[in-house]
Coordinates of N, CA and C in Angstrom, one line a residue:
Chain A
M3 N 7.7 -11.2 28.2 CA 7.7 -11.4 29.6 C 7.1 -12.7 30.0
S4 N 7.6 -13.3 31.1 CA 7.0 -14.6 31.5 C 6.0 -14.4 32.6
F5 N 5.5 -13.1 32.9 CA 4.5 -12.9 33.8 C 3.6 -11.8 33.3
N6 N 2.4 -11.8 33.8 CA 1.4 -10.8 33.3 C 1.3 -9.6 34.2
L7 N 1.3 -8.4 33.7 CA 1.1 -7.2 34.5 C -0.3 -6.8 34.4
D8 N -0.8 -6.1 35.4 CA -2.1 -5.5 35.4 C -2.1 -4.4 34.4
K9 N -3.4 -3.9 34.1 CA -3.5 -2.9 33.0 C -2.8 -1.6 33.4
D10 N -2.9 -1.2 34.6 CA -2.2 0.1 35.0 C -0.9 -0.1 35.7
E11 N -0.3 -1.3 35.4 CA 1.0 -1.6 36.1 C 2.1 -1.5 35.1
N12 N 3.2 -0.9 35.5 CA 4.3 -0.8 34.7 C 5.6 -1.1 35.4
V13 N 6.6 -1.5 34.7 CA 7.9 -1.9 35.3 C 8.7 -0.6 35.7
V14 N 9.1 -0.6 36.9 CA 9.9 0.6 37.4 C 11.4 0.3 37.3
Y15 N 11.8 -0.9 37.7 CA 13.2 -1.3 37.7 C 13.4 -2.8 37.6
E16 N 14.4 -3.2 37.0 CA 14.8 -4.6 36.9 C 16.2 -4.8 37.5
A17 N 16.3 -5.8 38.4 CA 17.6 -6.1 39.0 C 18.0 -7.5 38.8
R18 N 19.3 -7.7 38.6 CA 19.8 -9.0 38.4 C 20.7 -9.4 39.5
R19 N 21.0 -10.8 39.6 CA 21.9 -11.3 40.6 C 23.3 -11.0 40.1
N20 N 24.3 -10.9 41.0 CA 25.7 -10.6 40.6 C 26.3 -11.8 39.9
W21 N 27.1 -11.6 38.9 CA 27.7 -12.6 38.1 C 28.8 -13.4 38.8
F22 N 29.3 -12.9 39.9 CA 30.6 -13.5 40.5 C 30.5 -15.0 40.7
Y23 N 29.4 -15.4 41.5 CA 29.4 -16.9 41.8 C 29.2 -17.7 40.6
V24 N 28.5 -17.2 39.6 CA 28.3 -18.0 38.3 C 29.7 -18.2 37.7
W25 N 30.5 -17.1 37.6 CA 31.8 -17.2 37.1 C 32.7 -18.2 37.9
A26 N 32.6 -18.1 39.2 CA 33.4 -19.0 40.1 C 33.0 -20.5 39.8
R27 N 31.7 -20.8 39.7 CA 31.3 -22.2 39.4 C 31.7 -22.6 38.0
S28 N 31.6 -21.6 37.0 CA 32.0 -22.0 35.6 C 33.5 -22.2 35.6
V29 N 34.3 -21.4 36.2 CA 35.8 -21.6 36.2 C 36.1 -23.0 36.9
T30 N 35.4 -23.3 37.9 CA 35.7 -24.6 38.6 C 35.4 -25.8 37.6
V31 N 34.3 -25.7 36.9 CA 33.9 -26.7 35.9 C 35.0 -26.7 34.8
F32 N 35.4 -25.5 34.4 CA 36.3 -25.4 33.3 C 37.7 -26.1 33.7
F33 N 38.1 -25.9 34.9 CA 39.4 -26.5 35.4 C 39.2 -28.0 35.6
S34 N 38.0 -28.5 35.7 CA 37.9 -29.9 35.8 C 38.3 -30.6 34.5
I35 N 38.3 -29.8 33.4 CA 38.8 -30.3 32.1 C 40.3 -30.7 32.2
L36 N 41.0 -30.2 33.2 CA 42.4 -30.6 33.3 C 42.5 -32.1 33.8
V37 N 41.4 -32.6 34.4 CA 41.5 -34.0 34.9 C 41.8 -35.0 33.8
P38 N 41.0 -35.0 32.7 CA 41.3 -36.0 31.6 C 42.7 -35.7 31.0
I39 N 43.1 -34.5 31.0 CA 44.4 -34.2 30.4 C 45.5 -34.8 31.3
V40 N 45.4 -34.7 32.6 CA 46.3 -35.3 33.5 C 46.3 -36.8 33.4
L41 N 45.1 -37.4 33.3 CA 44.9 -38.8 33.2 C 45.6 -39.3 31.9
F42 N 45.5 -38.5 30.8 CA 46.1 -38.8 29.6 C 47.6 -38.9 29.7
A43 N 48.2 -37.9 30.4 CA 49.6 -37.8 30.6 C 50.1 -39.1 31.4
I44 N 49.3 -39.4 32.4 CA 49.6 -40.6 33.3 C 49.6 -41.9 32.4
F45 N 48.6 -42.1 31.6 CA 48.5 -43.3 30.8 C 49.6 -43.4 29.8
K46 N 50.1 -42.2 29.3 CA 51.2 -42.2 28.3 C 52.5 -42.6 29.0
S47 N 52.6 -42.3 30.2 CA 53.9 -42.6 30.9 C 53.9 -44.0 31.5
V48 N 52.7 -44.6 31.6 CA 52.6 -45.9 32.3 C 52.5 -47.0 31.2
D49 N 53.3 -48.1 31.4 CA 53.4 -49.1 30.4 C 52.4 -50.3 30.5
F50 N 51.8 -50.5 31.7 CA 51.0 -51.7 31.9 C 49.7 -51.7 31.1
I51 N 49.2 -50.5 30.7 CA 48.0 -50.5 29.9 C 48.4 -49.9 28.5
K52 N 48.1 -50.7 27.4 CA 48.4 -50.2 26.1 C 47.1 -50.2 25.3
I53 N 47.0 -49.2 24.5 CA 45.8 -49.1 23.6 C 46.2 -49.3 22.2
E54 N 45.5 -50.3 21.6 CA 45.8 -50.5 20.1 C 45.3 -49.4 19.3
G55 N 46.1 -49.1 18.3 CA 45.7 -48.0 17.4 C 46.2 -46.7 17.9
N56 N 45.6 -45.6 17.4 CA 46.1 -44.2 17.7 C 45.6 -43.8 19.0
S57 N 46.4 -44.0 20.1 CA 45.9 -43.7 21.4 C 45.7 -42.2 21.6
D58 N 46.6 -41.4 20.9 CA 46.5 -39.9 21.1 C 45.1 -39.5 20.6
A59 N 44.7 -40.0 19.4 CA 43.4 -39.6 18.9 C 42.3 -40.0 19.8
L60 N 42.4 -41.2 20.4 CA 41.4 -41.7 21.3 C 41.3 -40.8 22.5
F61 N 42.4 -40.5 23.1 CA 42.3 -39.6 24.3 C 41.8 -38.2 23.9
M62 N 42.1 -37.7 22.8 CA 41.6 -36.4 22.4 C 40.1 -36.5 22.3
I63 N 39.6 -37.6 21.8 CA 38.1 -37.8 21.7 C 37.5 -37.8 23.1
L64 N 38.1 -38.5 24.0 CA 37.6 -38.5 25.3 C 37.7 -37.2 26.0
I65 N 38.8 -36.4 25.8 CA 38.9 -35.1 26.3 C 37.8 -34.2 25.8
L66 N 37.6 -34.3 24.5 CA 36.6 -33.4 23.8 C 35.2 -33.8 24.3
V67 N 34.9 -35.1 24.6 CA 33.6 -35.4 25.1 C 33.4 -34.8 26.5
W68 N 34.5 -34.8 27.3 CA 34.5 -34.1 28.6 C 34.2 -32.6 28.4
F69 N 34.9 -32.0 27.4 CA 34.7 -30.6 27.1 C 33.2 -30.3 26.9
F70 N 32.6 -31.2 26.1 CA 31.2 -31.0 25.6 C 30.3 -31.1 26.9
V71 N 30.5 -32.0 27.7 CA 29.7 -32.2 29.0 C 29.9 -30.9 29.8
A72 N 31.2 -30.5 30.0 CA 31.5 -29.3 30.8 C 30.9 -28.1 30.2
W73 N 30.9 -28.0 28.9 CA 30.3 -26.8 28.2 C 28.8 -26.7 28.5
N74 N 28.1 -27.8 28.4 CA 26.7 -27.8 28.7 C 26.4 -27.5 30.2
I75 N 27.2 -28.0 31.1 CA 27.0 -27.6 32.5 C 27.2 -26.1 32.7
I76 N 28.3 -25.6 32.1 CA 28.5 -24.1 32.3 C 27.4 -23.3 31.6
F77 N 26.9 -23.8 30.5 CA 25.8 -23.1 29.9 C 24.5 -23.1 30.7
I78 N 24.3 -24.2 31.4 CA 23.1 -24.3 32.3 C 23.3 -23.3 33.4
F79 N 24.5 -23.2 34.0 CA 24.7 -22.2 35.0 C 24.4 -20.8 34.5
W80 N 24.9 -20.4 33.3 CA 24.6 -19.1 32.8 C 23.2 -18.9 32.4
T81 N 22.5 -19.9 31.9 CA 21.1 -19.7 31.5 C 20.3 -19.5 32.8
N82 N 20.6 -20.3 33.9 CA 19.9 -20.1 35.1 C 20.1 -18.7 35.7
H83 N 21.4 -18.2 35.5 CA 21.7 -16.9 36.0 C 20.9 -15.8 35.3
F84 N 20.9 -15.9 33.9 CA 20.3 -14.8 33.1 C 18.7 -14.9 33.2
L85 N 18.2 -16.0 33.6 CA 16.8 -16.1 33.8 C 16.3 -15.7 35.2
D86 N 17.3 -15.4 36.1 CA 16.9 -14.9 37.4 C 16.8 -13.4 37.3
I87 N 15.6 -12.8 37.8 CA 15.5 -11.4 37.7 C 14.5 -10.9 38.8
L88 N 14.8 -9.7 39.3 CA 13.8 -9.1 40.2 C 13.2 -7.9 39.5
V89 N 11.9 -7.9 39.4 CA 11.2 -6.9 38.7 C 10.4 -6.0 39.7
I90 N 10.7 -4.7 39.7 CA 9.9 -3.8 40.6 C 8.9 -3.1 39.7
T91 N 7.6 -3.3 40.0 CA 6.6 -2.5 39.2 C 6.0 -1.5 40.2
N92 N 5.1 -0.7 39.7 CA 4.5 0.3 40.6 C 3.5 -0.3 41.5
K93 N 3.2 -1.7 41.4 CA 2.3 -2.3 42.3 C 2.9 -3.6 43.0
H94 N 3.8 -4.2 42.3 CA 4.3 -5.5 42.9 C 5.8 -5.6 42.8
L95 N 6.3 -6.5 43.6 CA 7.7 -7.0 43.5 C 7.7 -8.4 43.0
I96 N 8.3 -8.6 41.9 CA 8.2 -10.0 41.3 C 9.6 -10.6 41.2
D97 N 9.8 -11.7 41.9 CA 11.2 -12.3 41.9 C 11.0 -13.6 41.1
I98 N 11.8 -13.7 40.0 CA 11.8 -14.9 39.2 C 13.2 -15.6 39.4
E99 N 13.1 -16.8 39.9 CA 14.4 -17.5 40.1 C 14.3 -18.9 39.4
Q100 N 15.3 -19.0 38.5 CA 15.4 -20.3 37.7 C 16.3 -21.1 38.5
K101 N 15.8 -22.1 39.2 CA 16.6 -22.9 40.1 C 17.3 -24.1 39.4
G102 N 16.8 -24.5 38.3 CA 17.4 -25.6 37.6 C 16.8 -25.6 36.2
I103 N 17.1 -26.6 35.4 CA 16.6 -26.6 34.0 C 15.0 -26.8 34.1
F104 N 14.6 -27.6 35.0 CA 13.2 -27.9 35.1 C 12.6 -27.4 36.4
S105 N 13.2 -26.3 37.0 CA 12.7 -25.8 38.2 C 12.7 -24.3 38.2
R106 N 11.5 -23.7 38.3 CA 11.4 -22.2 38.2 C 10.5 -21.7 39.3
E107 N 10.9 -20.7 40.0 CA 10.0 -20.1 41.1 C 9.7 -18.7 40.8
V108 N 8.5 -18.3 40.9 CA 8.1 -16.9 40.7 C 7.3 -16.5 41.9
S109 N 7.9 -15.4 42.6 CA 7.2 -14.9 43.8 C 6.8 -13.5 43.6
V110 N 5.6 -13.2 44.0 CA 5.0 -11.9 43.8 C 4.6 -11.3 45.2
I111 N 5.0 -10.1 45.5 CA 4.6 -9.4 46.7 C 4.0 -8.1 46.3
Q112 N 2.8 -7.8 46.9 CA 2.2 -6.5 46.7 C 3.1 -5.4 47.4
L113 N 3.4 -4.3 46.8 CA 4.2 -3.3 47.4 C 3.5 -2.7 48.7
S114 N 2.2 -2.7 48.6 CA 1.5 -2.1 49.8 C 1.6 -3.0 51.0
K115 N 2.0 -4.3 50.8 CA 2.1 -5.2 52.0 C 3.5 -5.3 52.5
I116 N 4.4 -4.6 51.9 CA 5.8 -4.7 52.4 C 5.9 -3.8 53.7
Q117 N 6.5 -4.5 54.7 CA 6.6 -3.8 56.0 C 8.1 -3.4 56.3
D118 N 9.0 -4.3 55.8 CA 10.4 -4.1 56.2 C 11.3 -4.6 55.1
I119 N 12.3 -3.8 54.7 CA 13.3 -4.2 53.7 C 14.7 -4.1 54.3
T120 N 15.4 -5.2 54.3 CA 16.7 -5.3 54.8 C 17.7 -5.7 53.8
T121 N 18.9 -5.1 53.8 CA 20.0 -5.5 52.9 C 21.1 -6.0 53.7
D122 N 21.8 -7.0 53.2 CA 22.9 -7.7 53.9 C 24.0 -7.9 52.9
V123 N 25.1 -7.1 53.1 CA 26.3 -7.3 52.3 C 27.3 -7.9 53.2
N124 N 27.7 -9.1 53.1 CA 28.5 -9.8 54.1 C 29.7 -10.5 53.4
G125 N 30.9 -10.0 53.7 CA 32.1 -10.7 53.2 C 32.9 -9.7 52.4
F126 N 34.2 -10.1 52.1 CA 35.1 -9.3 51.4 C 34.7 -9.1 49.9
I127 N 34.5 -10.2 49.2 CA 34.1 -10.1 47.8 C 32.8 -9.4 47.6
P128 N 31.8 -9.7 48.4 CA 30.5 -9.0 48.2 C 30.6 -7.5 48.5
T129 N 31.5 -7.1 49.4 CA 31.7 -5.7 49.7 C 32.4 -5.0 48.6
I130 N 33.4 -5.6 48.1 CA 34.2 -5.0 47.0 C 33.3 -4.9 45.7
M131 N 32.5 -5.9 45.5 CA 31.7 -6.0 44.2 C 30.3 -5.5 44.4
S132 N 30.0 -5.1 45.6 CA 28.6 -4.5 45.9 C 27.5 -5.4 45.5
F133 N 27.5 -6.6 46.1 CA 26.3 -7.4 46.0 C 26.0 -8.1 47.3
G134 N 24.7 -8.4 47.5 CA 24.3 -9.0 48.8 C 22.9 -9.5 48.7
D135 N 22.4 -9.7 49.9 CA 21.0 -10.3 50.0 C 20.0 -9.1 50.4
L136 N 18.8 -9.3 49.8 CA 17.8 -8.4 50.1 C 16.6 -9.2 50.7
S137 N 16.2 -8.8 51.9 CA 15.2 -9.6 52.5 C 14.0 -8.6 52.8
I138 N 12.8 -9.2 52.6 CA 11.6 -8.4 52.7 C 10.6 -9.1 53.6
Q139 N 10.1 -8.3 54.5 CA 9.0 -8.8 55.4 C 7.7 -8.2 55.0
S140 N 6.8 -9.1 54.7 CA 5.5 -8.6 54.2 C 4.4 -8.8 55.3
A141 N 3.4 -8.0 55.2 CA 2.3 -8.1 56.2 C 1.6 -9.4 56.1
G142 N 1.3 -10.1 57.2 CA 0.6 -11.3 57.2 C 1.4 -12.5 56.9
S143 N 2.7 -12.3 56.8 CA 3.6 -13.5 56.5 C 4.6 -13.6 57.7
H144 N 4.8 -14.9 58.1 CA 5.8 -15.1 59.2 C 7.2 -15.2 58.7
T145 N 7.3 -15.5 57.4 CA 8.7 -15.7 56.9 C 9.1 -14.6 56.0
R146 N 10.4 -14.3 56.0 CA 11.0 -13.3 55.2 C 11.2 -13.8 53.8
F147 N 11.1 -12.9 52.9 CA 11.3 -13.2 51.5 C 12.7 -12.7 51.1
V148 N 13.6 -13.7 50.8 CA 15.0 -13.3 50.6 C 15.4 -13.5 49.2
I149 N 16.1 -12.5 48.7 CA 16.7 -12.6 47.3 C 18.2 -12.5 47.5
K150 N 18.8 -13.6 47.1 CA 20.3 -13.7 47.4 C 21.1 -13.1 46.2
D151 N 22.3 -12.6 46.6 CA 23.4 -12.2 45.7 C 22.9 -11.2 44.6
L152 N 22.1 -10.2 45.1 CA 21.6 -9.2 44.2 C 22.6 -8.1 44.0
D153 N 22.7 -7.6 42.8 CA 23.7 -6.5 42.5 C 23.1 -5.2 43.1
N154 N 24.0 -4.5 43.8 CA 23.6 -3.2 44.4 C 22.4 -3.3 45.2
P155 N 22.3 -4.1 46.3 CA 21.1 -4.2 47.0 C 20.5 -2.9 47.7
D156 N 21.5 -2.1 48.0 CA 21.0 -0.8 48.6 C 20.3 0.1 47.6
F157 N 20.8 0.1 46.4 CA 20.1 0.9 45.4 C 18.7 0.2 45.1
V158 N 18.7 -1.1 45.0 CA 17.4 -1.8 44.8 C 16.4 -1.5 45.9
R159 N 16.9 -1.4 47.2 CA 16.1 -1.1 48.3 C 15.5 0.3 48.1
S160 N 16.3 1.2 47.7 CA 15.8 2.6 47.5 C 14.8 2.7 46.4
K161 N 15.0 1.9 45.4 CA 14.0 1.8 44.3 C 12.7 1.3 44.7
I162 N 12.7 0.2 45.6 CA 11.5 -0.4 46.1 C 10.8 0.7 47.0
K163 N 11.5 1.4 47.8 CA 10.9 2.4 48.7 C 10.3 3.5 47.9
Q164 N 11.0 3.9 46.8 CA 10.4 4.9 45.9 C 9.2 4.4 45.2
A165 N 9.2 3.2 44.8 CA 8.0 2.6 44.1 C 6.8 2.5 45.1
I166 N 7.1 2.2 46.3 CA 6.1 2.1 47.4 C 5.4 3.5 47.6
S167 N 6.3 4.5 47.6 CA 5.8 5.9 47.9 C 5.3 6.5 46.6
G168 N 5.5 5.9 45.5 CA 5.0 6.4 44.2 C 5.8 7.6 43.6
E169 N 7.1 7.7 44.1 CA 7.9 8.8 43.7 C 8.6 8.6 42.3
V170 N 8.8 7.3 42.0 CA 9.7 7.0 40.8 C 8.9 7.2 39.5
P171 N 9.5 7.9 38.5 CA 8.8 7.9 37.2 C 8.8 6.5 36.6
V172 N 7.7 6.1 36.0 CA 7.6 4.7 35.6 C 8.1 4.6 34.1
D173 N 8.9 3.6 33.8 CA 9.4 3.3 32.5 C 8.4 2.3 31.9
K174 N 7.8 2.6 30.7 CA 6.9 1.7 30.1 C 7.8 0.8 29.2
Q175 N 7.5 -0.5 29.2 CA 8.3 -1.5 28.4 C 7.8 -1.6 27.0
Chain B
M17 N 48.7 -55.3 29.4 CA 47.3 -55.5 29.1 C 47.0 -54.6 27.9
E18 N 46.4 -55.2 26.8 CA 46.1 -54.4 25.7 C 44.6 -54.2 25.5
I19 N 44.2 -52.9 25.2 CA 42.8 -52.6 25.1 C 42.6 -52.2 23.6
F20 N 41.5 -52.7 23.0 CA 41.1 -52.3 21.7 C 39.7 -51.7 21.7
I21 N 39.6 -50.4 21.2 CA 38.3 -49.8 21.2 C 37.9 -49.6 19.7
S22 N 36.8 -50.1 19.4 CA 36.3 -50.1 18.0 C 35.9 -48.7 17.6
A23 N 36.2 -48.3 16.4 CA 35.8 -47.0 15.9 C 34.2 -46.9 15.9
N24 N 33.6 -48.0 15.7 CA 32.1 -48.0 15.7 C 31.6 -47.6 17.0
L25 N 32.2 -48.0 18.1 CA 31.8 -47.6 19.4 C 31.9 -46.0 19.5
L26 N 33.0 -45.5 19.0 CA 33.2 -44.0 19.0 C 32.1 -43.3 18.2
W27 N 31.7 -43.9 17.1 CA 30.6 -43.3 16.3 C 29.3 -43.3 17.1
V28 N 29.1 -44.4 17.8 CA 27.9 -44.5 18.7 C 27.9 -43.4 19.7
L29 N 29.1 -43.2 20.3 CA 29.3 -42.2 21.3 C 29.0 -40.8 20.7
F30 N 29.4 -40.6 19.4 CA 29.1 -39.4 18.7 C 27.6 -39.2 18.5
V31 N 26.9 -40.2 18.2 CA 25.5 -40.1 18.0 C 24.8 -39.8 19.3
I32 N 25.3 -40.3 20.4 CA 24.8 -40.0 21.8 C 25.0 -38.5 22.0
L33 N 26.1 -38.0 21.7 CA 26.4 -36.5 21.9 C 25.5 -35.7 21.0
I34 N 25.2 -36.1 19.8 CA 24.3 -35.3 18.9 C 22.9 -35.3 19.6
S35 N 22.5 -36.5 20.1 CA 21.2 -36.5 20.8 C 21.2 -35.6 22.0
A36 N 22.3 -35.6 22.7 CA 22.4 -34.7 23.9 C 22.3 -33.2 23.4
L37 N 22.9 -32.9 22.3 CA 22.9 -31.5 21.8 C 21.5 -31.1 21.4
I38 N 20.8 -32.1 20.7 CA 19.4 -31.8 20.3 C 18.5 -31.6 21.6
F39 N 18.7 -32.5 22.5 CA 17.9 -32.4 23.8 C 18.1 -31.1 24.5
F40 N 19.4 -30.7 24.7 CA 19.7 -29.4 25.4 C 19.3 -28.3 24.5
G41 N 19.4 -28.4 23.2 CA 19.0 -27.3 22.3 C 17.5 -27.0 22.4
V42 N 16.7 -28.1 22.5 CA 15.2 -27.9 22.7 C 15.0 -27.3 24.0
I43 N 15.6 -27.8 25.1 CA 15.4 -27.2 26.4 C 15.8 -25.7 26.5
F44 N 17.0 -25.4 26.0 CA 17.4 -24.0 26.0 C 16.6 -23.1 25.2
N45 N 16.2 -23.6 24.0 CA 15.3 -22.8 23.1 C 14.0 -22.5 23.8
Y46 N 13.4 -23.5 24.5 CA 12.2 -23.3 25.3 C 12.4 -22.2 26.3
H47 N 13.5 -22.3 27.0 CA 13.8 -21.3 28.1 C 14.0 -19.9 27.5
W48 N 14.8 -19.8 26.4 CA 15.0 -18.5 25.8 C 13.8 -17.9 25.3
N49 N 12.9 -18.7 24.6 CA 11.7 -18.1 24.0 C 10.6 -17.8 25.0
H50 N 10.5 -18.6 26.1 CA 9.5 -18.3 27.1 C 9.9 -17.4 28.2
Y51 N 11.1 -17.5 28.6 CA 11.5 -16.8 29.8 C 12.5 -15.7 29.6
G52 N 13.2 -15.7 28.4 CA 14.2 -14.7 28.1 C 13.6 -13.3 28.1
I53 N 14.2 -12.4 28.7 CA 13.6 -11.0 28.8 C 14.0 -10.2 27.5
N54 N 15.2 -10.3 27.1 CA 15.8 -9.4 26.1 C 16.0 -10.1 24.8
E55 N 15.5 -9.6 23.7 CA 15.7 -10.2 22.4 C 17.2 -10.4 22.0
S56 N 18.0 -9.4 22.3 CA 19.4 -9.5 21.9 C 20.1 -10.5 22.8
E57 N 19.7 -10.6 24.0 CA 20.3 -11.7 24.9 C 20.0 -13.1 24.4
R58 N 18.8 -13.2 23.9 CA 18.4 -14.5 23.3 C 19.2 -14.9 22.1
K59 N 19.4 -13.9 21.2 CA 20.2 -14.2 20.0 C 21.7 -14.5 20.4
V60 N 22.3 -13.7 21.3 CA 23.7 -14.0 21.7 C 23.8 -15.4 22.3
A61 N 22.9 -15.7 23.2 CA 22.9 -17.0 23.8 C 22.8 -18.2 22.8
K62 N 21.9 -18.1 21.8 CA 21.8 -19.1 20.8 C 23.1 -19.2 20.0
V63 N 23.6 -18.1 19.5 CA 24.8 -18.1 18.7 C 26.0 -18.8 19.5
I64 N 26.2 -18.3 20.7 CA 27.3 -18.8 21.5 C 27.1 -20.3 21.7
Y65 N 25.9 -20.8 22.1 CA 25.8 -22.2 22.4 C 26.0 -23.1 21.2
Y66 N 25.3 -22.8 20.1 CA 25.5 -23.6 18.9 C 26.8 -23.6 18.3
F67 N 27.5 -22.4 18.3 CA 28.8 -22.3 17.7 C 29.8 -23.1 18.5
V68 N 29.9 -22.9 19.8 CA 30.8 -23.7 20.6 C 30.6 -25.2 20.5
S69 N 29.3 -25.6 20.6 CA 28.9 -27.0 20.5 C 29.3 -27.6 19.2
A70 N 29.1 -26.8 18.1 CA 29.5 -27.3 16.8 C 31.0 -27.5 16.7
L71 N 31.7 -26.5 17.2 CA 33.2 -26.6 17.2 C 33.7 -27.9 17.9
I72 N 33.1 -28.2 19.1 CA 33.6 -29.3 19.8 C 33.2 -30.6 19.0
L73 N 32.0 -30.6 18.5 CA 31.5 -31.9 17.8 C 32.3 -32.1 16.5
F74 N 32.7 -31.0 15.8 CA 33.5 -31.2 14.6 C 34.9 -31.7 14.9
A75 N 35.4 -31.2 16.1 CA 36.7 -31.7 16.5 C 36.6 -33.2 16.8
I76 N 35.5 -33.6 17.5 CA 35.3 -35.0 17.8 C 35.3 -35.9 16.5
V77 N 34.5 -35.4 15.5 CA 34.4 -36.1 14.2 C 35.8 -36.2 13.6
F78 N 36.6 -35.2 13.7 CA 37.9 -35.2 13.1 C 38.8 -36.3 13.7
F79 N 38.8 -36.3 15.0 CA 39.6 -37.3 15.7 C 39.1 -38.7 15.6
I80 N 37.8 -38.9 15.5 CA 37.2 -40.2 15.3 C 37.6 -40.7 13.9
G81 N 37.6 -39.8 12.9 CA 38.0 -40.1 11.6 C 39.5 -40.5 11.5
L82 N 40.3 -39.8 12.3 CA 41.7 -40.0 12.4 C 42.0 -41.4 13.0
Y83 N 41.3 -41.7 14.1 CA 41.4 -42.9 14.8 C 41.0 -44.1 13.9
E84 N 39.9 -43.9 13.2 CA 39.4 -45.0 12.3 C 40.3 -45.2 11.1
F85 N 40.8 -44.1 10.5 CA 41.7 -44.2 9.4 C 43.0 -44.8 9.7
E86 N 43.6 -44.5 10.8 CA 44.9 -45.1 11.2 C 44.7 -46.5 11.6
N87 N 43.6 -46.9 12.2 CA 43.3 -48.3 12.5 C 43.1 -49.2 11.3
V88 N 42.5 -48.6 10.2 CA 42.3 -49.3 9.0 C 43.7 -49.6 8.3
I89 N 44.5 -48.6 8.4 CA 45.9 -48.7 7.8 C 46.7 -49.7 8.6

């Protein structure tokens, strides 16, 4: 675990963000691989630029370099996605968001200070795939704490409410 | 217009890619070991990343070798 729990604190539930937007970004980057392939086809058909030696091998090398860069970009997206997690314990709500390779945000709210929990599922795809935003208003804070693109936000809200009321049996890790 | 690209330049490019692989490997390892929640997820991520990266780099080596070999001939 990348955070420390109190002695009598146990994890009740863990929630993740939905995979849809990560897949959409990954597919976009993957299709950008078509760009060097199209450029290769254009160079082959145009006569004013000639490359000495095996031009096919050279273009394959450039395409593979592009593949390698795209692969690393896609892997960064997925690593950031898998490192994002919302942990509900019997005392706190811990939101861990990996914003970039070198950027990580951990937010902790005491369950006893939560005043209001709102879920927002907005749009065709989020409705079909049941993901949306969960926003929390805590006592003494003017700003709402928002967790975006959470899987099954209504279920997560019910888990938080049960954790607040102490009804949920605790799973020890 | 004729362009000539030396095979040595391509090998330098390959060394840059290996350096990038080492760099990202260190970064990802750090994240998996410090922040990864699940042991099985860590193992799957490592295997997938290094396997796909190795495939791409071996393909690059093959084509650089092909380019260099045909230029020598």
